[in-house]
Coordinates of C-alpha atoms in Angstrom, one line a residue:
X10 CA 102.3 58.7 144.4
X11 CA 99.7 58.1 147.2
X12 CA 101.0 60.4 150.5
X13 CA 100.9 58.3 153.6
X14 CA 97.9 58.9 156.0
X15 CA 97.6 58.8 159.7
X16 CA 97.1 56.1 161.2
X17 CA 93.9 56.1 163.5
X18 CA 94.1 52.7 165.3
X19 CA 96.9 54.0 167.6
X20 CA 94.5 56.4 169.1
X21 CA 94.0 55.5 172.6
X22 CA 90.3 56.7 173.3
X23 CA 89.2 57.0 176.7
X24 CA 85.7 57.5 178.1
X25 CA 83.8 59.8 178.4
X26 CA 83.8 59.1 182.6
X27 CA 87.1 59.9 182.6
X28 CA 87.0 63.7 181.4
X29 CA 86.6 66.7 183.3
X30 CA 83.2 68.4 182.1
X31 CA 82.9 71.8 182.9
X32 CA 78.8 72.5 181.5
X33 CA 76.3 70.2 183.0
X34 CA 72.5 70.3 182.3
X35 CA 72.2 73.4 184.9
X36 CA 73.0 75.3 182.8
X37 CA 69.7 74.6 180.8
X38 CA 66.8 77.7 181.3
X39 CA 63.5 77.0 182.3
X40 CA 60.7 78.4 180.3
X41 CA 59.6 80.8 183.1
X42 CA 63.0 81.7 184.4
X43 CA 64.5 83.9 182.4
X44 CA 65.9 87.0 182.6
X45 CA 64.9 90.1 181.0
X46 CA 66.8 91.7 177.9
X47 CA 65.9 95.2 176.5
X48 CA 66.1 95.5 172.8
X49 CA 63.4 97.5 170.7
X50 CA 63.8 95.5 168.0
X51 CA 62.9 91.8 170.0
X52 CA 58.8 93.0 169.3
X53 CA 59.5 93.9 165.9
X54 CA 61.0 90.2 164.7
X55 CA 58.9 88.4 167.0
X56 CA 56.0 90.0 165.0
X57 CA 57.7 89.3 161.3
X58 CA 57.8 85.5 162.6
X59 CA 54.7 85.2 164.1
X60 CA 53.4 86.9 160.3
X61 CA 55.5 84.2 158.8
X62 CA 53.5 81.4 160.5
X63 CA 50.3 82.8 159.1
X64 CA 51.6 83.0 155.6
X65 CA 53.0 79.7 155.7
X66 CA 56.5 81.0 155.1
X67 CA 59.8 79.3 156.6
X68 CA 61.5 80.6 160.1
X69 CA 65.2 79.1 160.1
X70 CA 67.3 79.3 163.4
X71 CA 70.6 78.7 162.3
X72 CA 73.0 78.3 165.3
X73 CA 76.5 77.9 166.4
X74 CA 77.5 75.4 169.5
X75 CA 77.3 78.2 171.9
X76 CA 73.7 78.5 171.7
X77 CA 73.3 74.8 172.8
X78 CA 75.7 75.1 175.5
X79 CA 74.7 78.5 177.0
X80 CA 71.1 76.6 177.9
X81 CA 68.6 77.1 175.4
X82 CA 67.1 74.1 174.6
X83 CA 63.7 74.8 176.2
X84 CA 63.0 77.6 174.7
X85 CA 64.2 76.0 170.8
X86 CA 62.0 72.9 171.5
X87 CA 58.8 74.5 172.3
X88 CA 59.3 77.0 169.6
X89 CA 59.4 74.3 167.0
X90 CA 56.6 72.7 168.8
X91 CA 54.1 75.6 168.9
X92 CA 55.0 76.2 165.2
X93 CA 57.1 79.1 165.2
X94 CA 60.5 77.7 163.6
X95 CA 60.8 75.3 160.6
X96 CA 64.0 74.3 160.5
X97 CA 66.9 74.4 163.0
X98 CA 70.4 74.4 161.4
X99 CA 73.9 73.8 163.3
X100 CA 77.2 73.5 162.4
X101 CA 79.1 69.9 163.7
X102 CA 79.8 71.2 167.2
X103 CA 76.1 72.3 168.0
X104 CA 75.4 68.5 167.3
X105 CA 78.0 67.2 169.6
X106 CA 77.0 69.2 172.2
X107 CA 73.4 68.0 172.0
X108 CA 74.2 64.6 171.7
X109 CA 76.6 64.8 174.8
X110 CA 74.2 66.4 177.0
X111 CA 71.4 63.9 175.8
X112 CA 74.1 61.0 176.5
X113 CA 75.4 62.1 179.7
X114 CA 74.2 65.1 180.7
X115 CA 77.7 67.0 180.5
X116 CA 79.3 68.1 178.0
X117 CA 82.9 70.5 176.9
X118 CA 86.2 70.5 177.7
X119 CA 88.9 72.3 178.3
X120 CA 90.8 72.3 175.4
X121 CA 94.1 74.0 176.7
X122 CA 94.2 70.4 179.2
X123 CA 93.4 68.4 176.9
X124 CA 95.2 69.3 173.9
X125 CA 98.6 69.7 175.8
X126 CA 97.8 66.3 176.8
X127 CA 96.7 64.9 173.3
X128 CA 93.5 64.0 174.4
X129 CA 91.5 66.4 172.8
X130 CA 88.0 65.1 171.5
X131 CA 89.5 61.4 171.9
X132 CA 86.3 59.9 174.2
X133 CA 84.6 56.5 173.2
X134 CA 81.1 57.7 173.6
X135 CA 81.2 60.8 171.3
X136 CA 82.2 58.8 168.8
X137 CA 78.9 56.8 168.7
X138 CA 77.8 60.1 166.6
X139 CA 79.8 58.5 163.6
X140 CA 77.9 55.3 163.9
X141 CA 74.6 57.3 163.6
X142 CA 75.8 58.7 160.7
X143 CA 76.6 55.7 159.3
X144 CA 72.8 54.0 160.4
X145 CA 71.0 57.3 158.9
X146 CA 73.1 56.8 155.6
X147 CA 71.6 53.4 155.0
X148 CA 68.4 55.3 155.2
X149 CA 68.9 58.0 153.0
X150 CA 68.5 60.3 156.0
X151 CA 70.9 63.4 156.7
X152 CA 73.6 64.2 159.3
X153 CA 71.1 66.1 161.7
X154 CA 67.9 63.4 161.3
X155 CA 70.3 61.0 161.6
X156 CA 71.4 62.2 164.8
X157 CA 68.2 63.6 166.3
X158 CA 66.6 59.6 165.3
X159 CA 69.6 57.9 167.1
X160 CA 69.3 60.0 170.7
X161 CA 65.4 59.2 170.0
X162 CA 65.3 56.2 169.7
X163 CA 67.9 55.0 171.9
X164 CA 65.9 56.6 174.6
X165 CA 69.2 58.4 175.8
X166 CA 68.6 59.4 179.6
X167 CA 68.3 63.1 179.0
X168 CA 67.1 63.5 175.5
X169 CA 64.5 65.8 176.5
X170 CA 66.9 68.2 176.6
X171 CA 68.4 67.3 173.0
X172 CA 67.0 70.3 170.4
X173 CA 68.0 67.3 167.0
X174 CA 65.9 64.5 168.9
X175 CA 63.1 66.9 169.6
X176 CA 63.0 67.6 166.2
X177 CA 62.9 64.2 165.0
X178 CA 60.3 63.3 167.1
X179 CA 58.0 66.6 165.9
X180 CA 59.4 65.7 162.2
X181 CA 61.2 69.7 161.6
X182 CA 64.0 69.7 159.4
X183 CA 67.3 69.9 161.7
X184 CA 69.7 70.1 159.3
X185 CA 73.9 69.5 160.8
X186 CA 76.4 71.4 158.5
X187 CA 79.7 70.0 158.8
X188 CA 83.3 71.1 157.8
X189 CA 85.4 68.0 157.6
X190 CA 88.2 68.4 159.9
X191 CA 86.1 70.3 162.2
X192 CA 84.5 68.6 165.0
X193 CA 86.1 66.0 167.2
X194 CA 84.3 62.7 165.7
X195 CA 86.7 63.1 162.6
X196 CA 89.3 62.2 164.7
X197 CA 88.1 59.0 165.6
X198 CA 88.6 55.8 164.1
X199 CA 85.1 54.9 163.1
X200 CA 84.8 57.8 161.3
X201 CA 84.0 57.9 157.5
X202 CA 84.8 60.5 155.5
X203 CA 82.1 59.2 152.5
X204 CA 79.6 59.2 155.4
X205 CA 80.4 62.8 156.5
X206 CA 80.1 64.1 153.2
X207 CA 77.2 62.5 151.8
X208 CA 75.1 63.2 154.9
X209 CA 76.1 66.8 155.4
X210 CA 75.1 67.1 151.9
X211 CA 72.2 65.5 151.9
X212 CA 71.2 68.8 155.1
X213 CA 72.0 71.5 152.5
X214 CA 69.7 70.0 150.0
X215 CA 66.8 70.0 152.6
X216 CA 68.3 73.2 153.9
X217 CA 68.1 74.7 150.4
X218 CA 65.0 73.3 149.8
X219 CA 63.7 75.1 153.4
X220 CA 65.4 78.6 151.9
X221 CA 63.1 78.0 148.6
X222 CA 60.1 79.3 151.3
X223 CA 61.8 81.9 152.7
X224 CA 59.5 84.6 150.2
X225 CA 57.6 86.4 153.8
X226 CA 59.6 84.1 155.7
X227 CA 62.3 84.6 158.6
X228 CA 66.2 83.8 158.7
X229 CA 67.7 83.7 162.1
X230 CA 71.6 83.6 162.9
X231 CA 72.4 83.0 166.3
X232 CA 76.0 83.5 166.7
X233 CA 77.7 81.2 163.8
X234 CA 80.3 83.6 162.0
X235 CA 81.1 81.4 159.4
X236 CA 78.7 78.7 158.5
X237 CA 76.0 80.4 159.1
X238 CA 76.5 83.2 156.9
X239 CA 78.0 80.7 154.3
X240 CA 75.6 78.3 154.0
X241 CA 72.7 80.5 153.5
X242 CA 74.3 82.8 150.8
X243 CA 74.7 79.7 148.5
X244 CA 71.4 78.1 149.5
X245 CA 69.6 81.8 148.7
X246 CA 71.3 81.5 145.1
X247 CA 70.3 78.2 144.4
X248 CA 66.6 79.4 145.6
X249 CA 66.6 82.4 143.5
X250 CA 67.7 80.7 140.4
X251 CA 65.0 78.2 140.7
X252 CA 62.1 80.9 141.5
X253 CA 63.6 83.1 138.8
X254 CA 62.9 80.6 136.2
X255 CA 59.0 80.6 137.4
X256 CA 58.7 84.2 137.6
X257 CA 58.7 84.1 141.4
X258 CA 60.7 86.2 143.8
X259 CA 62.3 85.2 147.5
X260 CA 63.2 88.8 148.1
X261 CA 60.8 89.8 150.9
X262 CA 63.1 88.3 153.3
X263 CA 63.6 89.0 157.6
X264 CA 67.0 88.4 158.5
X265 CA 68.6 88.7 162.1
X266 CA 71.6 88.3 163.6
X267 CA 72.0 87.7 167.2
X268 CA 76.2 88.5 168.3
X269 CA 78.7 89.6 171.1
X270 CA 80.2 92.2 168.4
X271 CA 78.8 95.9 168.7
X272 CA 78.7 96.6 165.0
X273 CA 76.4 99.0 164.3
X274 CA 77.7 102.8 163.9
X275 CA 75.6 106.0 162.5
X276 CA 78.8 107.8 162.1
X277 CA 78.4 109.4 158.3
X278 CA 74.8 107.7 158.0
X279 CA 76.7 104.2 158.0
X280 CA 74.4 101.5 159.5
X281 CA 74.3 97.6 159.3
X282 CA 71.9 97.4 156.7
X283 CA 74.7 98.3 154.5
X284 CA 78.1 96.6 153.5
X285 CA 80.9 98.3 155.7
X286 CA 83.8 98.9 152.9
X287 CA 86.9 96.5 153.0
X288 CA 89.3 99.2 154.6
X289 CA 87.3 98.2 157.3
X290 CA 88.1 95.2 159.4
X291 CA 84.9 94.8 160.5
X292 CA 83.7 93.8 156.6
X293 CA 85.2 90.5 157.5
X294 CA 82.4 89.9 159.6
X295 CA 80.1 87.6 157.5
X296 CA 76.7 87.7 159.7
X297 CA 77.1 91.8 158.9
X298 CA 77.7 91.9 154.7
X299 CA 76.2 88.7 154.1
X300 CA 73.2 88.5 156.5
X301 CA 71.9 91.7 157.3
X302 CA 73.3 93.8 153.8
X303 CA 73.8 91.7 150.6
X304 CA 70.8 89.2 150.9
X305 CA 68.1 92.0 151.6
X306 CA 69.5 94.4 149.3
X307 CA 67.0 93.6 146.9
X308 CA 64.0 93.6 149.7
X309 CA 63.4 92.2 153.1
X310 CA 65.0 94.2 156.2
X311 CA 67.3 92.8 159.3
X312 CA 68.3 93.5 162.4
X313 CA 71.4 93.3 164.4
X314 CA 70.4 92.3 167.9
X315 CA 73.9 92.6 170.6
X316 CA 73.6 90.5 173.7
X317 CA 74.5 86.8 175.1
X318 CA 72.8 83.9 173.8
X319 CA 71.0 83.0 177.3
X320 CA 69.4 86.3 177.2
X321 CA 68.6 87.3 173.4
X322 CA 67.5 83.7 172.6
X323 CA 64.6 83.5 175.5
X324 CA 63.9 87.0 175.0
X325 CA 62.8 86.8 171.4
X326 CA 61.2 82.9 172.5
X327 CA 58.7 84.5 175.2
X328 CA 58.2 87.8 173.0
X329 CA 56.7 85.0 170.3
X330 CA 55.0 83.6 173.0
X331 CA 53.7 86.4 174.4
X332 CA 52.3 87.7 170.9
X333 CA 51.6 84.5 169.2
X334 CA 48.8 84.0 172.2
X335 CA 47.3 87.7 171.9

């Protein structure tokens, strides 16, 4: 027997005008206005990717919604522009934010207001991210393409600050990897769960595809605990089983995470580039085992870089800069 299902037409969605924002675009850094952030290990990646570019290998910055809406879109634009990055990878809420600030030039909400008031993620405007889904679908594209082309090509007001229409404008991968039951659009009525699927899908096939190149290459996690970690350990397996079969390796692989959690210990010769055991709480931390142990066990190295995204982001951008033009 068929359960029943809710019922999404008695949603009252308001606009967007009528929600307290609390980022605008100020919070967006300019490419000469940083500030500084001291970590030896900035030079060392910022030379791997810069030796990645030469060989032709990919450079993935995979990040979580914070990155977007801590203000550093500048520095993720020119980065794919001057080469430097291949493919950017999000999870849902990176793309909402992007699209928001694109639309409006605002973006977040409170969600202890809103959700006490049932409100949460219910605004019109946002939802016009399930009817580029469902445009991009017709076109084979995926979620992130699909996304990046609408903001394009709708001329939204401030889509020069939007990282997914930069991308489809310099034709990178920006690949959108969504949980269904995530991200506010899923709420609304003209959302399509078939849609969802297929185009998310559709992002780990390129995504996969970007991983196959990752022999010399770079893989950069900037603060996405969960998708980030995932997605790549299952896209790594599916490259590896493909280059296996040809006698070809993807094990000479930099990997990078960039987190608020101060994991790294020397206590006993423990270090991050090994798995911390399970008595440990901290194993539970996916960027650590996943990223920086299990998928450079076999070759490769990684770092573990500790700071805020507005100052570890544009430190490693300019350091590329900076090198890149020696």
């Amino acid at each position: 027997m068929p359960f029943k299902k809710f019922d999404r037409t008695k949603l009252n969605i308001l606009p967007l005008s009528e929600r307290i924002h609390d980022i605008d675009l100020s919070v967006l850094i300019e490419l000469d206005k940083f500030e500084n952030f001291d970590n030896p290990n900035i030079d060392k990646l910022a030379g791997d990717i810069i030796s990645a570019k030469e060989k032709g290998a990919a450079v993935i910055l995979m990040y979580g919604a914070h990155v977007i809406r801590s203000g550093c879109a500048k520095f993720m634009i020119k980065l794919m522009e001057d080469g430097y990055v291949t493919h950017f990878a999000t999870n849902g809420a990176g793309a909402i934010h992007d699209f928001e600030f694109a639309l409006i030039g605002k973006t977040c909400e409170s969600v202890a207001k809103y959700i006490s008031e049932g409100q949460f993620g219910l605004w019109r405007e946002t939802g016009q991210i399930n009817e580029a889904l469902k445009l991009g679908s017709e076109l084979n594209l995926g979620a992130g393409e699909s996304i990046g082309r609408y903001i394009y090509e709708n001329d939204f007001k401030y889509r020069d600050a939007s990282v997914l229409a930069a991308a489809y404008k310099n034709q990178i991968p920006a690949t959108v990897h969504i949980g269904i039951g995530n991200d506010i659009i899923h709420e609304h009525p003209n959302c399509d769960g078939k849609i969802l699927g297929e185009s998310s899908y559709t992002d780990f096939l390129i995504y996969a595809e970007t991983v196959n190149n990752l022999q010399n290459g770079v893989f950069l996690n900037f603060g996405s605990a969960v998708t980030g970690p995932e997605v790549y350990l299952k896209a790594l397996a599916m490259a590896r089983n493909t280059a296996k079969q040809k006698n070809r390796e993807i094990n000479n692989i930099t990997t990078a995470v960039f987190d608020l959690l101060p994991i790294e210990t020397k206590t006993n010769g423990e270090d991050y580039n090994s798995t911390p055991p399970k008595t440990d709480p901290r194993y539970y931390f996916r960027p650590w085992k996943t990223i920086l142990a299990r998928t450079v066990a076999d070759g490769g190295k990684s770092y573990y870089i500790q700071g805020t995204h507005d100052l570890t982001l544009p430190a490693l951008a300019n350091k590329i800069f900076e090198k890149g033009g020696e």
